[in-house]
Coordinates of N, CA and C in Angstrom, one line a residue:
S1 N 28.7 -70.5 -22.6 CA 27.6 -69.0 -22.5 C 27.5 -68.1 -22.9
S2 N 27.2 -67.3 -23.2 CA 27.4 -65.9 -24.0 C 26.1 -65.2 -23.4
G3 N 26.2 -64.3 -23.7 CA 25.7 -63.0 -22.8 C 25.1 -62.8 -21.6
I4 N 24.1 -62.5 -21.2 CA 23.2 -62.6 -20.0 C 24.0 -63.8 -18.7
N5 N 23.9 -64.9 -19.4 CA 24.4 -65.8 -18.2 C 25.9 -65.3 -17.9
A6 N 26.9 -65.3 -18.9 CA 28.6 -65.2 -18.8 C 28.6 -63.5 -17.9
E7 N 27.5 -62.6 -17.8 CA 27.8 -61.3 -16.8 C 27.1 -61.7 -15.6
Y8 N 26.2 -62.2 -15.5 CA 25.5 -62.3 -14.2 C 25.1 -63.6 -13.8
G9 N 25.4 -64.5 -14.4 CA 25.0 -66.4 -14.1 C 23.9 -66.1 -14.2
D10 N 22.9 -65.9 -14.1 CA 21.5 -66.1 -14.3 C 20.5 -65.2 -14.8
R11 N 19.7 -65.8 -15.5 CA 18.2 -64.8 -15.3 C 17.7 -63.8 -14.3
A12 N 17.7 -64.4 -13.0 CA 17.2 -63.2 -11.7 C 18.7 -62.3 -11.6
A13 N 19.7 -62.6 -11.6 CA 20.4 -61.9 -11.3 C 20.2 -60.6 -12.2
F14 N 20.1 -60.5 -13.0 CA 20.1 -59.8 -14.3 C 19.1 -59.4 -14.0
V15 N 17.6 -59.2 -13.9 CA 16.6 -58.8 -13.3 C 16.6 -58.2 -12.0
R16 N 17.2 -58.6 -11.3 CA 17.5 -57.9 -10.1 C 18.1 -56.6 -10.6
V17 N 19.2 -56.7 -11.4 CA 20.3 -55.5 -11.2 C 19.1 -54.4 -12.3
C18 N 18.1 -55.0 -13.3 CA 17.4 -54.1 -14.6 C 16.2 -53.2 -13.5
Q19 N 15.6 -54.0 -12.6 CA 15.0 -53.3 -11.7 C 15.5 -52.2 -11.2
A20 N 17.2 -52.4 -10.7 CA 17.6 -51.7 -9.3 C 18.0 -50.2 -10.4
V21 N 18.0 -50.8 -11.6 CA 18.6 -49.7 -12.3 C 17.7 -48.7 -12.6
V22 N 16.8 -49.2 -12.9 CA 15.1 -48.7 -13.2 C 14.3 -47.7 -11.8
T23 N 15.0 -48.4 -10.3 CA 14.4 -47.6 -9.1 C 15.4 -46.2 -9.3
I24 N 16.8 -46.5 -9.3 CA 17.6 -45.1 -9.6 C 17.5 -44.4 -10.5
Q25 N 16.9 -44.7 -11.1 CA 16.4 -43.8 -13.1 C 15.2 -43.2 -12.1
A26 N 14.7 -43.7 -11.9 CA 12.6 -42.7 -11.1 C 13.3 -41.7 -10.0
G27 N 14.8 -42.7 -9.4 CA 15.1 -42.0 -8.2 C 14.7 -40.4 -8.6
W28 N 15.7 -40.3 -9.8 CA 16.6 -39.4 -10.1 C 15.3 -38.3 -10.9
R29 N 14.8 -38.6 -11.9 CA 13.9 -38.0 -12.5 C 12.6 -37.8 -11.4
M30 N 12.6 -38.4 -10.2 CA 11.7 -37.2 -9.4 C 12.2 -36.4 -8.5
A31 N 13.5 -36.8 -8.3 CA 14.4 -35.7 -7.5 C 14.6 -33.9 -8.7
L32 N 14.5 -34.2 -10.0 CA 14.3 -33.3 -11.1 C 13.7 -32.9 -10.8
C33 N 12.4 -33.5 -11.0 CA 10.6 -33.3 -11.5 C 10.3 -31.8 -10.1
V34 N 11.2 -32.9 -8.9 CA 10.5 -32.0 -7.4 C 11.1 -30.2 -7.4
R35 N 12.5 -30.8 -7.7 CA 13.5 -29.5 -7.8 C 12.9 -28.5 -8.6
E36 N 11.9 -29.3 -10.6 CA 11.7 -28.3 -11.3 C 10.4 -27.6 -10.6
Y37 N 9.8 -28.3 -9.8 CA 8.7 -28.0 -9.1 C 8.6 -26.8 -8.0
R38 N 9.5 -27.4 -7.2 CA 9.4 -26.3 -6.1 C 10.2 -24.6 -6.8
E39 N 10.9 -24.8 -8.1 CA 12.2 -23.8 -8.6 C 10.7 -22.7 -9.3
K40 N 9.4 -23.5 -9.8 CA 8.3 -22.9 -10.7 C 7.6 -22.1 -9.3
Q41 N 7.1 -22.9 -8.5 CA 6.4 -22.4 -7.3 C 7.1 -21.4 -6.3
S42 N 8.6 -21.2 -6.7 CA 9.2 -20.1 -5.4 C 8.9 -19.0 -7.1
R43 N 8.9 -19.1 -8.3 CA 9.0 -18.2 -9.1 C 7.7 -17.3 -9.0
A44 N 6.3 -18.5 -8.6 CA 5.4 -18.0 -9.0 C 4.9 -17.4 -7.7
V45 N 5.8 -17.3 -6.5 CA 4.9 -16.9 -5.4 C 6.0 -15.4 -5.7
Q46 N 7.3 -15.2 -6.0 CA 7.7 -13.9 -5.9 C 6.5 -13.0 -7.0
I47 N 6.4 -13.6 -8.5 CA 5.6 -12.8 -9.3 C 3.8 -12.2 -8.3
Q48 N 3.6 -13.0 -7.8 CA 2.7 -13.0 -6.6 C 2.8 -11.6 -5.8
A49 N 4.2 -12.2 -5.0 CA 4.7 -10.8 -3.9 C 4.3 -9.6 -4.7
A50 N 5.2 -9.4 -5.8 CA 5.2 -8.2 -6.9 C 4.0 -7.9 -7.2
W51 N 2.8 -8.5 -7.4 CA 2.5 -7.9 -7.8 C 1.6 -7.3 -6.7
R52 N 1.1 -8.0 -5.3 CA 0.4 -7.4 -4.7 C 1.4 -6.3 -3.7
G53 N 2.0 -6.1 -3.8 CA 2.8 -5.3 -3.4 C 2.6 -3.6 -4.3
Y54 N 2.7 -4.0 -5.8 CA 2.2 -3.1 -6.6 C 0.9 -2.9 -6.6
R55 N -0.2 -3.5 -6.5 CA -1.7 -3.6 -6.2 C -1.3 -2.2 -4.9
A56 N -0.7 -3.0 -3.4 CA -0.7 -2.0 -2.7 C -0.1 -1.1 -2.7
A57 N 0.9 -0.7 -3.3 CA 1.1 0.7 -3.2 C 0.5 1.9 -4.8
K58 N -0.4 1.0 -5.2 CA -0.8 2.0 -6.1 C -2.2 2.3 -5.4
E59 N -2.7 1.6 -4.6 CA -3.7 1.7 -3.5 C -3.3 2.9 -2.7
F60 N -2.3 2.7 -2.2 CA -1.5 4.0 -1.4 C -1.7 5.2 -2.0
R61 N -1.0 5.1 -2.6 CA -0.5 6.1 -3.4 C -2.3 7.2 -3.6
R62 N -3.3 6.3 -4.2 CA -4.4 6.8 -4.4 C -5.2 7.2 -3.2
T63 N -5.0 6.6 -1.9 CA -5.2 6.9 -0.5 C -5.0 8.7 0.0
R64 N -3.5 8.3 -0.3 CA -3.2 9.3 0.2 C -3.3 10.5 -0.8
E65 N -3.6 10.0 -2.3 CA -4.1 11.3 -3.1 C -5.3 12.3 -3.2
G66 N -6.3 11.0 -2.1 CA -7.4 11.4 -1.6 C -7.6 12.2 -0.6
V67 N -6.2 12.0 0.0 CA -6.4 12.8 1.6 C -5.9 13.9 1.3
V68 N -4.6 14.2 0.3 CA -4.0 15.8 0.4 C -5.0 16.3 0.1
R69 N -5.9 15.8 -1.2 CA -6.7 16.9 -1.9 C -7.9 17.2 -0.6
I70 N -8.5 16.3 0.2 CA -9.0 16.6 1.2 C -8.6 17.9 2.4
Q71 N -7.6 17.2 2.6 CA -7.1 18.6 3.2 C -6.8 19.6 2.0
S72 N -6.3 19.6 1.5 CA -6.4 21.0 0.9 C -7.7 21.8 0.5
L73 N -8.9 20.9 0.1 CA -10.0 21.8 0.1 C -10.2 22.3 1.5
W74 N -9.8 21.5 2.5 CA -10.2 22.0 4.0 C -9.6 23.5 4.5
R75 N -8.0 23.2 4.4 CA -7.3 24.7 4.0 C -7.8 25.5 3.5
A76 N -8.0 25.5 2.2 CA -8.7 26.6 1.3 C -10.2 27.3 2.3
Y77 N -10.8 26.1 2.5 CA -12.0 26.9 3.2 C -12.0 27.5 4.7
R78 N -11.2 26.9 5.5 CA -10.6 27.6 6.6 C -10.3 28.8 6.6
A79 N -9.5 29.2 5.1 CA -8.4 30.7 5.4 C -9.6 31.1 4.2
R80 N -10.6 30.6 3.6 CA -11.5 32.1 3.2 C -12.5 32.5 4.2
R81 N -12.7 31.3 5.3 CA -13.5 31.5 6.1 C -12.6 32.3 6.9
V82 N -11.4 32.7 7.6 CA -10.9 32.9 8.7 C -11.1 34.7 7.9
H83 N -10.2 34.2 6.5 CA -10.5 36.0 5.7 C -11.5 36.7 5.7
Q84 N -12.7 36.2 5.9 CA -13.9 36.4 6.3 C -14.1 37.2 7.1
L85 N -13.9 36.4 7.8 CA -14.3 36.9 9.6 C -13.3 37.8 10.1
L86 N -12.1 37.9 9.2 CA -11.2 38.7 9.5 C -11.3 40.4 9.0
E87 N -12.3 40.2 7.5 CA -12.7 41.4 6.9 C -14.2 42.4 7.8
V88 N -14.7 41.0 8.4 CA -15.9 41.7 8.9 C -15.3 42.1 10.5
L89 N -14.2 41.9 10.9 CA -13.7 42.4 12.2 C -13.0 43.6 12.1
N90 N -12.5 43.9 10.8 CA -12.1 45.4 10.3 C -13.0 46.4 10.4
Q91 N -14.0 45.8 9.8 CA -14.9 46.5 9.4 C -15.9 47.0 10.3
T92 N -15.9 45.8 11.5 CA -16.4 46.6 12.5 C -15.7 47.4 13.2
R93 N -14.2 47.4 13.7 CA -13.3 48.0 14.4 C -13.4 49.5 13.5
I94 N -13.0 49.3 12.3 CA -14.0 51.1 11.7 C -14.4 51.0 12.1
K95 N -16.2 50.5 11.8 CA -17.3 51.3 12.6 C -17.0 51.7 13.9
L96 N -16.8 51.0 15.0 CA -16.5 51.8 16.1 C -15.8 52.8 16.5
L97 N -14.5 52.8 15.8 CA -13.8 54.0 16.0 C -14.5 55.1 15.3
E98 N -15.3 55.1 14.2 CA -16.0 56.0 13.8 C -17.3 56.6 14.3
E99 N -17.6 56.0 15.3 CA -18.9 56.0 16.1 C -18.6 56.3 17.1
G100 N -17.0 56.1 17.4 CA -16.5 56.7 18.9 C -16.7 55.9 20.0
L101 N -17.4 54.6 19.3 CA -17.3 53.7 20.9 C -16.7 53.1 21.1
P102 N -16.8 52.7 22.7 CA -15.4 52.1 23.4 C -14.8 50.5 22.8
L103 N -13.4 50.7 22.6 CA -12.5 49.4 21.5 C -12.7 48.3 22.9
H104 N -13.5 48.7 24.1 CA -13.0 47.3 24.7 C -14.4 45.9 23.8
L105 N -14.9 46.7 23.1 CA -15.9 46.1 22.6 C -15.4 44.9 21.5
M106 N -14.3 45.7 21.1 CA -13.5 45.2 19.7 C -13.0 43.8 20.5
S107 N -12.3 43.9 21.8 CA -11.8 43.4 22.2 C -12.3 41.9 22.4
Q108 N -13.5 41.9 22.9 CA -14.5 41.0 23.5 C -15.4 40.2 22.0
L109 N -14.9 41.0 21.6 CA -15.5 40.4 19.6 C -14.3 39.2 19.4
T110 N -12.7 39.7 19.4 CA -11.4 39.3 19.2 C -11.7 37.8 20.4
E111 N -12.4 38.1 21.5 CA -12.1 36.9 22.1 C -13.5 35.8 21.9
N112 N -14.3 36.5 21.5 CA -15.8 35.2 20.5 C -15.2 34.5 19.4
L113 N -14.4 35.4 18.7 CA -13.9 34.5 17.8 C -13.1 33.0 18.1
G114 N -12.0 34.1 18.9 CA -11.1 32.8 19.5 C -11.9 31.5 19.8
K115 N -13.0 31.4 20.3 CA -13.9 30.2 21.4 C -14.1 29.0 19.8
F116 N -13.9 30.1 18.9 CA -14.5 29.0 17.5 C -13.1 28.4 16.7
G117 N -12.2 28.8 17.1 CA -11.3 28.6 16.6 C -10.4 29.0 15.2
Y118 N -10.8 30.8 15.6 CA -10.6 31.9 14.8 C -9.6 32.4 14.9

């Protein structure tokens, strides 16, 4: 007898060997697919994290620029206000000196300005 019967003895043994080979091949293919899926998933997570990081950094920069702009405007306003008040203070001091009024009125005026943070 030749062929299958010579190698395996009977058809049932041949079928068992074929089923075992198919099972092993399917297991390997599944392992390869799982590995490929996990690698793709890992790359997708990395891309998503990079995108979220980019968007967060962009939003942070935009917010910081807005904050800096508001601070700049506020400081400019305060500087103009202080300058205006100092001009009034100097004009008042000159008027007091010209009219010969007591200078202690000037110190009271200066103290009152200090109460308002100027």
